Tab-separated table of N, CA and C in Angstrom:
chain	number	residue	atom	x	y	z
A	1	MET	N	96.641	80.028	69.702
A	1	MET	CA	97.859	80.381	69.423
A	1	MET	C	98.081	81.902	69.847
A	2	THR	N	96.925	82.741	69.543
A	2	THR	CA	96.979	84.131	69.970
A	2	THR	C	97.180	84.300	71.441
A	3	ILE	N	96.521	83.465	72.221
A	3	ILE	CA	96.552	83.504	73.698
A	3	ILE	C	97.907	83.258	74.096
A	4	LEU	N	98.808	82.281	73.385
A	4	LEU	CA	100.153	81.977	73.797
A	4	LEU	C	101.004	83.183	73.478
A	5	LEU	N	100.803	83.832	72.378
A	5	LEU	CA	101.623	85.141	72.141
A	5	LEU	C	101.271	86.146	73.081
A	6	VAL	N	100.042	86.408	73.528
A	6	VAL	CA	99.727	87.336	74.474
A	6	VAL	C	100.314	87.057	75.862
A	7	LEU	N	100.405	85.848	76.301
A	7	LEU	CA	101.047	85.446	77.593
A	7	LEU	C	102.430	85.610	77.442
A	8	ASP	N	102.961	85.204	76.376
A	8	ASP	CA	104.507	85.351	76.229
A	8	ASP	C	104.967	86.845	76.287
A	9	MET	N	104.213	87.698	75.392
A	9	MET	CA	104.509	89.183	75.515
A	9	MET	C	104.365	89.725	76.970
A	10	THR	N	103.343	89.190	77.714
A	10	THR	CA	103.166	89.878	78.954
A	10	THR	C	104.201	89.481	79.940
A	11	ARG	N	104.746	88.149	79.714
A	11	ARG	CA	105.975	87.695	80.465
A	11	ARG	C	107.171	88.464	80.253
A	12	ARG	N	107.373	88.724	78.860
A	12	ARG	CA	108.508	89.545	78.633
A	12	ARG	C	108.540	90.902	79.060
A	13	ILE	N	107.374	91.568	78.916
A	13	ILE	CA	107.288	92.860	79.477
A	13	ILE	C	107.449	92.985	80.908
A	14	ARG	N	106.864	92.080	81.741
A	14	ARG	CA	107.127	91.970	83.135
A	14	ARG	C	108.505	91.768	83.456
A	15	ARG	N	109.231	90.889	82.777
A	15	ARG	CA	110.554	90.580	82.970
A	15	ARG	C	111.405	91.810	82.738
A	16	THR	N	111.120	92.577	81.714
A	16	THR	CA	111.843	93.741	81.331
A	16	THR	C	111.689	94.786	82.521
A	17	ARG	N	110.346	95.044	83.043
A	17	ARG	CA	110.122	95.999	84.078
A	17	ARG	C	110.801	95.599	85.355
A	18	TYR	N	110.781	94.285	85.645
A	18	TYR	CA	111.506	93.967	86.833
A	18	TYR	C	113.095	94.150	86.693
A	19	ARG	N	113.644	93.877	85.629
A	19	ARG	CA	114.953	94.257	85.532
A	19	ARG	C	115.248	95.666	85.586
A	20	ALA	N	114.377	96.584	85.059
A	20	ALA	CA	114.793	98.021	85.185
A	20	ALA	C	114.472	98.360	86.628
A	21	GLU	N	113.576	97.699	87.226
A	21	GLU	CA	113.457	98.208	88.752
A	21	GLU	C	114.720	97.822	89.553
A	22	VAL	N	115.203	96.550	89.396
A	22	VAL	CA	116.540	96.126	89.953
A	22	VAL	C	117.477	97.002	89.567
A	23	ARG	N	117.691	97.354	88.422
A	23	ARG	CA	118.860	98.215	87.956
A	23	ARG	C	118.828	99.434	88.618
A	24	GLU	N	117.492	100.028	88.676
A	24	GLU	CA	117.412	101.439	89.379
A	24	GLU	C	117.923	101.260	90.877
A	25	ARG	N	117.410	100.242	91.659
A	25	ARG	CA	117.684	100.034	92.908
A	25	ARG	C	119.125	99.838	93.152
A	26	LEU	N	119.778	99.133	92.223
A	26	LEU	CA	121.342	98.890	92.365
A	26	LEU	C	122.050	100.245	92.201
A	27	GLU	N	121.557	100.964	91.143
A	27	GLU	CA	122.240	102.305	90.882
A	27	GLU	C	122.079	103.327	92.038
A	28	ALA	N	120.805	103.129	92.676
A	28	ALA	CA	120.563	104.011	93.990
A	28	ALA	C	121.513	103.478	95.142
A	29	GLU	N	121.792	102.185	95.256
A	29	GLU	CA	122.631	101.793	96.296
A	29	GLU	C	124.049	102.241	96.041
A	30	VAL	N	124.513	102.348	94.813
A	30	VAL	CA	125.890	102.624	94.388
A	30	VAL	C	125.927	104.233	94.529
A	31	ALA	N	124.923	104.895	94.432
A	31	ALA	CA	125.013	106.363	94.588
A	31	ALA	C	124.863	106.738	95.949
A	32	GLY	N	124.677	105.854	96.950
A	32	GLY	CA	124.504	106.128	98.420
A	32	GLY	C	123.135	106.393	98.787
A	33	GLU	N	122.239	106.246	98.106
A	33	GLU	CA	120.804	106.435	98.612
A	33	GLU	C	120.224	105.204	99.057
A	34	PRO	N	119.425	105.467	100.167
A	34	PRO	CA	118.792	104.211	100.818
A	34	PRO	C	117.953	103.452	99.912
A	35	ALA	N	117.958	102.116	99.790
A	35	ALA	CA	116.971	101.454	98.922
A	35	ALA	C	115.869	100.612	99.720
A	36	ASP	N	115.872	100.866	101.084
A	36	ASP	CA	114.953	100.191	101.838
A	36	ASP	C	113.481	100.506	101.596
A	37	GLY	N	113.180	101.758	101.127
A	37	GLY	CA	111.864	102.147	100.901
A	37	GLY	C	111.264	101.950	99.365
A	38	ALA	N	112.051	101.263	98.649
A	38	ALA	CA	111.814	101.074	97.347
A	38	ALA	C	110.532	100.286	97.112
A	39	ALA	N	110.196	99.386	97.849
A	39	ALA	CA	108.984	98.613	97.770
A	39	ALA	C	107.772	99.206	98.094
A	40	THR	N	107.976	100.063	99.304
A	40	THR	CA	106.791	100.773	100.090
A	40	THR	C	106.393	102.111	99.426
A	41	ASP	N	107.182	102.685	98.494
A	41	ASP	CA	106.911	104.015	97.895
A	41	ASP	C	106.251	103.785	96.546
A	42	GLU	N	105.769	102.817	96.154
A	42	GLU	CA	105.057	102.469	94.896
A	42	GLU	C	103.755	103.334	94.782
A	43	PRO	N	102.951	103.473	95.659
A	43	PRO	CA	101.677	104.294	95.614
A	43	PRO	C	101.974	105.815	95.364
A	44	SER	N	103.005	106.230	96.221
A	44	SER	CA	103.301	107.574	96.148
A	44	SER	C	104.141	107.872	94.800
A	45	ARG	N	104.855	106.877	94.312
A	45	ARG	CA	105.698	107.133	92.953
A	45	ARG	C	104.599	107.065	91.979
A	46	ARG	N	103.584	106.252	91.914
A	46	ARG	CA	102.706	106.172	90.780
A	46	ARG	C	101.827	107.563	90.900
A	47	ALA	N	101.513	107.987	92.197
A	47	ALA	CA	100.776	109.181	92.250
A	47	ALA	C	101.468	110.432	91.745
A	48	ALA	N	102.955	110.510	91.866
A	48	ALA	CA	103.764	111.534	91.368
A	48	ALA	C	103.905	111.450	89.758
A	49	GLU	N	103.739	110.399	89.073
A	49	GLU	CA	103.913	110.148	87.821
A	49	GLU	C	102.655	110.723	87.123
A	50	ASP	N	101.493	110.474	87.652
A	50	ASP	CA	100.257	110.906	87.051
A	50	ASP	C	99.636	112.152	87.658
A	51	GLY	N	100.386	112.656	88.655
A	51	GLY	CA	99.828	113.916	89.175
A	51	GLY	C	98.704	113.975	90.172
A	52	ARG	N	98.389	112.850	90.613
A	52	ARG	CA	97.289	112.625	91.745
A	52	ARG	C	97.915	112.914	93.091
A	53	ALA	N	97.013	113.610	93.779
A	53	ALA	CA	97.319	113.859	95.257
A	53	ALA	C	96.812	112.582	96.129
A	54	ASP	N	95.805	111.914	95.793
A	54	ASP	CA	95.187	110.861	96.624
A	54	ASP	C	96.077	109.521	96.117
A	55	VAL	N	96.666	108.853	97.119
A	55	VAL	CA	97.383	107.546	96.700
A	55	VAL	C	96.679	106.251	97.349
A	56	GLY	N	95.607	106.489	98.077
A	56	GLY	CA	94.978	105.217	98.690
A	56	GLY	C	94.147	104.481	97.744
A	57	ASP	N	93.286	105.272	96.787
A	57	ASP	CA	92.325	104.522	96.006
A	57	ASP	C	92.729	104.694	94.622
A	58	ASP	N	93.017	103.584	93.929
A	58	ASP	CA	93.455	103.609	92.588
A	58	ASP	C	92.209	103.491	91.698
A	59	THR	N	90.897	103.399	92.134
A	59	THR	CA	89.843	103.453	91.331
A	59	THR	C	89.523	104.742	90.743
A	60	GLU	N	89.732	105.782	91.536
A	60	GLU	CA	89.524	107.151	91.125
A	60	GLU	C	90.755	107.770	90.442
A	61	ARG	N	90.614	108.236	89.220
A	61	ARG	CA	91.795	108.892	88.545
A	61	ARG	C	91.248	110.498	88.388
A	62	GLY	N	92.056	111.308	88.886
A	62	GLY	CA	91.576	112.765	88.687
A	62	GLY	C	92.529	113.657	89.264
C-alpha cells in the first residue's frame, strides 16, 4: 500500500511540474520570446538556480 502511495504521489508531482513547464512556455510565446530553446537550456537553468558554473557534470555540487 505504501509503495502505491509513493508511486501515485510521484506521478502527481511530475504531472504538476510538466503542467507548470508548459504554462511557462506558453506564456513566453505569448510574450514574444522564442520557445525553441526551452528543452535545451535545462542544464544551464539548473546551474543558474543553484549557483554552479559547471553544467556538464551533475555529480559534483559546489
